[in-house]
Tab-separated table of C-alpha atoms and ligand atoms in Angstrom:
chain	number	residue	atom	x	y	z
A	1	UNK	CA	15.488	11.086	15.285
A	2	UNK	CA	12.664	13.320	14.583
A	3	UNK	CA	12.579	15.391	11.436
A	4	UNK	CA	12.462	19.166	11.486
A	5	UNK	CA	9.654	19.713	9.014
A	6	UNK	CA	6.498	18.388	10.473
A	7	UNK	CA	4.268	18.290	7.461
A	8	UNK	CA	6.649	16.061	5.574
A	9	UNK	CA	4.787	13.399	3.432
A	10	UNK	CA	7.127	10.611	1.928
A	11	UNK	CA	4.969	8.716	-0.506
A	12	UNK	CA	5.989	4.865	-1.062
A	13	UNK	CA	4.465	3.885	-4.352
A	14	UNK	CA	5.540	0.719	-6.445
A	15	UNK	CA	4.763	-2.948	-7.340
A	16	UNK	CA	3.919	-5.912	-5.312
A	17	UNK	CA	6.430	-7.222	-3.139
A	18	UNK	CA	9.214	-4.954	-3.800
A	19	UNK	CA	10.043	-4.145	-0.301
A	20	UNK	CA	7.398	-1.422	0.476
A	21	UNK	CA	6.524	-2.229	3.815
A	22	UNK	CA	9.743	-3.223	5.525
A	23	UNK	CA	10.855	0.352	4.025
A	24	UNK	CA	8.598	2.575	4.757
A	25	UNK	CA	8.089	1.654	8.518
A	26	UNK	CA	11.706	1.797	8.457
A	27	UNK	CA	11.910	5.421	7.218
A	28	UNK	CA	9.132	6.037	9.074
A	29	UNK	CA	11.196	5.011	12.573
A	30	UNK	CA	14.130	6.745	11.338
A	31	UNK	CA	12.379	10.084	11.020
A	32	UNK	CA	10.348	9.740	13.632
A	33	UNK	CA	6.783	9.937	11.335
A	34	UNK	CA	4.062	7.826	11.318
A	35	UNK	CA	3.030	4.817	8.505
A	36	UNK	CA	0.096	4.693	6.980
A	37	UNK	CA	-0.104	1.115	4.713
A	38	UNK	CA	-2.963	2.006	2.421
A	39	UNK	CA	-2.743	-1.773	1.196
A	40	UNK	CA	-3.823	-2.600	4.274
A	41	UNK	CA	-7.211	-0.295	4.227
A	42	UNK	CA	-7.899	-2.180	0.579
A	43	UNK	CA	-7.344	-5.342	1.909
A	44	UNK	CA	-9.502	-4.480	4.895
A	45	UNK	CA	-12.127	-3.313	2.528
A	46	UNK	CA	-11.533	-7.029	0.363
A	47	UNK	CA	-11.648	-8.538	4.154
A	48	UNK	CA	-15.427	-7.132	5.286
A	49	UNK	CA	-16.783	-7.812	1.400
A	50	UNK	CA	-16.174	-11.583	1.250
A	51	UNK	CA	-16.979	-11.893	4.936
A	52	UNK	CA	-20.355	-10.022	3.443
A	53	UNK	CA	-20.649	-12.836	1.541
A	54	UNK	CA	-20.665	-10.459	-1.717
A	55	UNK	CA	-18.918	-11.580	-4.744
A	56	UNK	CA	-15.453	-10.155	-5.443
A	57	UNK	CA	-15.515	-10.455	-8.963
A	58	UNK	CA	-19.061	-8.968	-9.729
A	59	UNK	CA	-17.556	-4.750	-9.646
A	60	UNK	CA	-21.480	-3.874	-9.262
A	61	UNK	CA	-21.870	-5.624	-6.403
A	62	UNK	CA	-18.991	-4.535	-4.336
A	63	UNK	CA	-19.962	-1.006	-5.427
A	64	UNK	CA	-23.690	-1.786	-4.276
A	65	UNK	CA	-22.326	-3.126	-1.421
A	66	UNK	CA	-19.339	-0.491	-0.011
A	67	UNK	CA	-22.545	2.031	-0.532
A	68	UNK	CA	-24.880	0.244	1.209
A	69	UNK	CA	-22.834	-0.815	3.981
A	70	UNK	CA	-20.015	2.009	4.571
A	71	UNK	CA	-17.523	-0.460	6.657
A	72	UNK	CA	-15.523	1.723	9.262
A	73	UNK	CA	-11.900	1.136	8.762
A	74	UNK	CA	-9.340	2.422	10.909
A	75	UNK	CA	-5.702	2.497	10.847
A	76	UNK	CA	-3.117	3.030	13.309
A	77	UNK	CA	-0.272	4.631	12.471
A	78	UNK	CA	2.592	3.813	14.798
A	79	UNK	CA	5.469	1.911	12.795
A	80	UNK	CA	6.728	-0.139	15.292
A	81	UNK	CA	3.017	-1.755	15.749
A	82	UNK	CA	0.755	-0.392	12.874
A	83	UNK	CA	-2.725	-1.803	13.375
A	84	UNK	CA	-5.885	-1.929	11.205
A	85	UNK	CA	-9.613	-2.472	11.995
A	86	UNK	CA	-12.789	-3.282	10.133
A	87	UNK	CA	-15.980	-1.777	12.503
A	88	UNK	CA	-13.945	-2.426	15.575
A	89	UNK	CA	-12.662	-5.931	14.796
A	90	UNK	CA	-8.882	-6.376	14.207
A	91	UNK	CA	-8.265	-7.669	11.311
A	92	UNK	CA	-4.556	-7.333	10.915
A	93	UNK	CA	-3.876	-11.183	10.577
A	94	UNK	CA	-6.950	-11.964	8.260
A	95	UNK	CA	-5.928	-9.382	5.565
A	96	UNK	CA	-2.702	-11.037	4.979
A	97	UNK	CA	-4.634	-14.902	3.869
A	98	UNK	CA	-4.458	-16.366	0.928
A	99	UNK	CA	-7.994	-15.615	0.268
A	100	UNK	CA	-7.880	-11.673	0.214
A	101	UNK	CA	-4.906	-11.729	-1.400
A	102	UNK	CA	-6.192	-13.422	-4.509
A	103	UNK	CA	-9.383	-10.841	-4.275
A	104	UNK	CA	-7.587	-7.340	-3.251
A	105	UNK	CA	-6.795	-6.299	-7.085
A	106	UNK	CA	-10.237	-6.996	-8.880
A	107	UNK	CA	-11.390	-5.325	-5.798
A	108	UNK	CA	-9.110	-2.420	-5.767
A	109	UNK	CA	-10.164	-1.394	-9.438
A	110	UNK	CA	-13.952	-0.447	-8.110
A	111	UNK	CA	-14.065	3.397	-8.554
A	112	UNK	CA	-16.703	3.228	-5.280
A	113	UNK	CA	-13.691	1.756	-3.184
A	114	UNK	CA	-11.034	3.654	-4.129
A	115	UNK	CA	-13.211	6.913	-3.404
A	116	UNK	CA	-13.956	5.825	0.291
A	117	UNK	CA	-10.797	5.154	0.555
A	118	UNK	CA	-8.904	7.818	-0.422
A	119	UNK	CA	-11.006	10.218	1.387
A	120	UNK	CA	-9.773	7.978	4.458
A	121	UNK	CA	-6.516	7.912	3.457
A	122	UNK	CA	-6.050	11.976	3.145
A	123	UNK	CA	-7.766	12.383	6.597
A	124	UNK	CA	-5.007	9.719	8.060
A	125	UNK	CA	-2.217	11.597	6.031
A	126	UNK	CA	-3.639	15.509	7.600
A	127	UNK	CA	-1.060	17.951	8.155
A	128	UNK	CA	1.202	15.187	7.151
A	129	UNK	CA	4.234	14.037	9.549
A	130	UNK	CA	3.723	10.594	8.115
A	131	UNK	CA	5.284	7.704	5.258
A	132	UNK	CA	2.262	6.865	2.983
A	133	UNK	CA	2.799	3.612	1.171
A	134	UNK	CA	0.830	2.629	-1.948
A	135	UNK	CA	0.418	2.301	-5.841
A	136	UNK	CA	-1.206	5.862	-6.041
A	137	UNK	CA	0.163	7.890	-3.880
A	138	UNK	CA	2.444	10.154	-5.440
A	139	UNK	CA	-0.114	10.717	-8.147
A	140	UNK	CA	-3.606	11.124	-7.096
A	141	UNK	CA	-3.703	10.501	-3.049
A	142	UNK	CA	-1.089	13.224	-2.136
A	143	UNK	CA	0.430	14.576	-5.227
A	144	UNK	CA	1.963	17.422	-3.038
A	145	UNK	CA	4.280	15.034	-1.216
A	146	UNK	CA	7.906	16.363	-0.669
A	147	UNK	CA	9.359	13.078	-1.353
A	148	UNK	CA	8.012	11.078	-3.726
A	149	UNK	CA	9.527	7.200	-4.328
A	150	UNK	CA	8.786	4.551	-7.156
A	151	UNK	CA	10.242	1.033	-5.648
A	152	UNK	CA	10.576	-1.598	-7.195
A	153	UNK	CA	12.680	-4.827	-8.298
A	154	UNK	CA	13.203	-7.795	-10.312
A	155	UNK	CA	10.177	-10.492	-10.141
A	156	UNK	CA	12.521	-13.137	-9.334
A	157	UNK	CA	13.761	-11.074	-6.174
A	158	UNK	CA	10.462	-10.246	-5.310
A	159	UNK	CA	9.025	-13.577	-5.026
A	160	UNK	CA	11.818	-14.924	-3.130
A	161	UNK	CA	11.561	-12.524	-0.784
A	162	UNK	CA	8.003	-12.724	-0.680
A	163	UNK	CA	7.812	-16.603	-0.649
A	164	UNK	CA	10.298	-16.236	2.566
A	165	UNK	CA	8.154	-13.842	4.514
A	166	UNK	CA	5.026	-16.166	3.912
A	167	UNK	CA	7.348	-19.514	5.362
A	168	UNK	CA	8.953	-21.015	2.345
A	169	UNK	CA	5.549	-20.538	-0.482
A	170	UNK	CA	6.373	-22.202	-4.248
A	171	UNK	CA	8.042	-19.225	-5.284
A	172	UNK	CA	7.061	-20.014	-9.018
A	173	UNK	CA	3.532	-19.618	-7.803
A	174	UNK	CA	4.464	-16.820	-5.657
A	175	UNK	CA	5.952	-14.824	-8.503
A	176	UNK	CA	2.890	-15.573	-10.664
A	177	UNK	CA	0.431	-14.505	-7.873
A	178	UNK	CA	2.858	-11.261	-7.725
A	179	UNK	CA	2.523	-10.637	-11.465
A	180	UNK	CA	-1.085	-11.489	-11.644
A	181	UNK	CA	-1.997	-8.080	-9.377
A	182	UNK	CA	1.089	-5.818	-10.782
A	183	UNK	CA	-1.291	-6.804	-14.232
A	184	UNK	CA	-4.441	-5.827	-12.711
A	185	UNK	CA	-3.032	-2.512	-10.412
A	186	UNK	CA	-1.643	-1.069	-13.416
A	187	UNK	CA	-3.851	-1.675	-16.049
A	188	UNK	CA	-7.080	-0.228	-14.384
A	189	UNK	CA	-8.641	2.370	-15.450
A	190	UNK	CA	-8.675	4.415	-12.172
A	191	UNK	CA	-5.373	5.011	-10.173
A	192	UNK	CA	-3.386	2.603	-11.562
A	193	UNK	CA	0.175	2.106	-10.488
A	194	UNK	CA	2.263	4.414	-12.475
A	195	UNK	CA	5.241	6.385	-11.491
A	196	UNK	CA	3.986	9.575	-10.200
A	197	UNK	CA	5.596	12.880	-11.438
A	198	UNK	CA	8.523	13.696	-9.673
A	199	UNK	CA	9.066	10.225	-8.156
A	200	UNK	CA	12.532	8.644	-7.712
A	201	UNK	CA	12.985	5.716	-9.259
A	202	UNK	CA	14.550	2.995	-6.349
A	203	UNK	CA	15.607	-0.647	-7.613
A	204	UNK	CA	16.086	-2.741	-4.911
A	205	UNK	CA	16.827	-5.847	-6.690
A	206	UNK	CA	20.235	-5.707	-5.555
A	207	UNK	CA	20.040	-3.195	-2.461
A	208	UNK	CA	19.702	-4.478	1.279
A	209	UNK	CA	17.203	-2.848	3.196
A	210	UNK	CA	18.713	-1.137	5.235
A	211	UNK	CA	20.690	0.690	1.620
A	212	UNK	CA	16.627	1.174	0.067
A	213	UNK	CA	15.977	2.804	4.043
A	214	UNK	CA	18.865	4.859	3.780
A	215	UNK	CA	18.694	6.199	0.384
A	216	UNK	CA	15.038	7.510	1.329
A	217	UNK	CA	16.345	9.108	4.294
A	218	UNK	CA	18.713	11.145	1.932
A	219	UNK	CA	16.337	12.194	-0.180
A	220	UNK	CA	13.743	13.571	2.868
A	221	UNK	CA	16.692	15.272	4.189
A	222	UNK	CA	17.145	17.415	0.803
A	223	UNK	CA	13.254	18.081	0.808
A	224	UNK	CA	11.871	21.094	0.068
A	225	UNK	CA	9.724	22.356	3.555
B	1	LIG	O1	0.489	-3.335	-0.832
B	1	LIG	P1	-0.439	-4.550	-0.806
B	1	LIG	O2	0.094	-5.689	-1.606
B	1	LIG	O3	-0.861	-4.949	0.552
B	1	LIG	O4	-1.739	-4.020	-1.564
B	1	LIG	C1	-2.840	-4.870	-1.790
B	1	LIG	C2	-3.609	-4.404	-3.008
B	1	LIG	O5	-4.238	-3.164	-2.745
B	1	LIG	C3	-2.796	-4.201	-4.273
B	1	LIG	O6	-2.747	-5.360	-5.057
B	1	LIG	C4	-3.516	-3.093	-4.981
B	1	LIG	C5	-4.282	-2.378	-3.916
B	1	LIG	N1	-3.768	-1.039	-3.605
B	1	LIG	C6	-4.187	-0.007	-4.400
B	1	LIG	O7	-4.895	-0.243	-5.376
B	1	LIG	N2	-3.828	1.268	-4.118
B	1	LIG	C7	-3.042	1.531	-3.071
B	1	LIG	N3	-2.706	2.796	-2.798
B	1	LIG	C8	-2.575	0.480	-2.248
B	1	LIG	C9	-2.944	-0.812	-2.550
């Protein structure tokens, strides 16, 4: 089904592991839009620094470096097979290892990342057409959006579901890996995670997926244009 109003942005903000992804590419198919996963582009950014050999941790030097070096990343924006380079090289597997993961939030918090990025990210989004998910992107990346969604649910939901999607991961260690970037995404200083103005507030802690996709749908179908 496509949706009659062709600039339609639906923006997917929340924490860590509360469904994001499985629910936005599945709003995204239902409305016939495109995805954009704008934790991918930070991840890909976290991907081409430590390959860089630059240290993660040291905000100077991934701000020296991102200026310096200007990595090209590119997203594709089909949900069914949404893809993700770094200069040409696909990096769609790497970005999801252990060790981006542990350096993606740190990361994230460099002013000098999130502005490449977000310049990126509103060129992707355009005329719009398209499910944006994120932390920020009801309230800074596209604070215009028609539909505007906070997900999230209860840690212990989250990690399980998490710690199944990775193969059966200690979901104690899981959770605390979960909690450890929800910390650092909303406690820095620019574009933290926050519920933008306007957002709907989704729990999924005790909603299926397909009940999260639907509810969304609702909500884009009472949109204003
Ligand atoms: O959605 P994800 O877990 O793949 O996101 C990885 C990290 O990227 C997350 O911990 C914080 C950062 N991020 C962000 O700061 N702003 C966004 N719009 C999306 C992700």
């Amino acid at each position: 089904m496509s949706h009659a109003n062709p600039s339609l942005v639906v923006a997917v903000d929340g924490t860590s592991g509360s469904g994001k992804s499985s629910t936005s590419r599945g709003v995204a198919e239902r409305l016939g839009l495109r995805y954009l996963d704008t934790g991918a582009m930070f991840r890909a950014i976290t991907w081409w620094l430590l390959r860089e050999g630059v240290d993660v941790r040291d905000s100077d030097a991934v701000a020296a470096a991102v200026d310096a070096g200007r990595p090209g990343i590119e997203s594709g924006t089909d949900p069914l097979g949404p893809t993700i380079t770094v200069d040409g090289t696909d990096v769609s597997v790497d970005i999801r290892g252990e060790d981006v993961t542990a350096a993606v939030s740190p990361v994230s918090a460099v002013p000098q990342v999130r502005a490449l990025l977000l310049d990126l990210q509103r060129e992707v989004i355009g005329g719009g057409g398209i499910v944006v998910e994120g932390r920020d992107i009801g309230s800074v990346v596209w604070p215009d959006a028609q539909v505007k969604v906070y997900l999230s649910a209860d840690p212990d939901a989250r990690a399980a579901r998490r710690s199944a999607e990775l193969g059966g991961t200690d979901v104690a260690s899981t959770q605390q890996s979960l909690l450890e970037r929800d910390r650092i995404d909303s406690g820095r200083a620019t574009a933290p995670l926050t519920m933008a103005d306007g957002a709907v507030h989704v729990d999924s802690t005790h909603l299926t997926l397909a009940e999260v996709i639907e509810t969304i749908v609702g909500l884009a179908a009472s949109a204003r244009p």
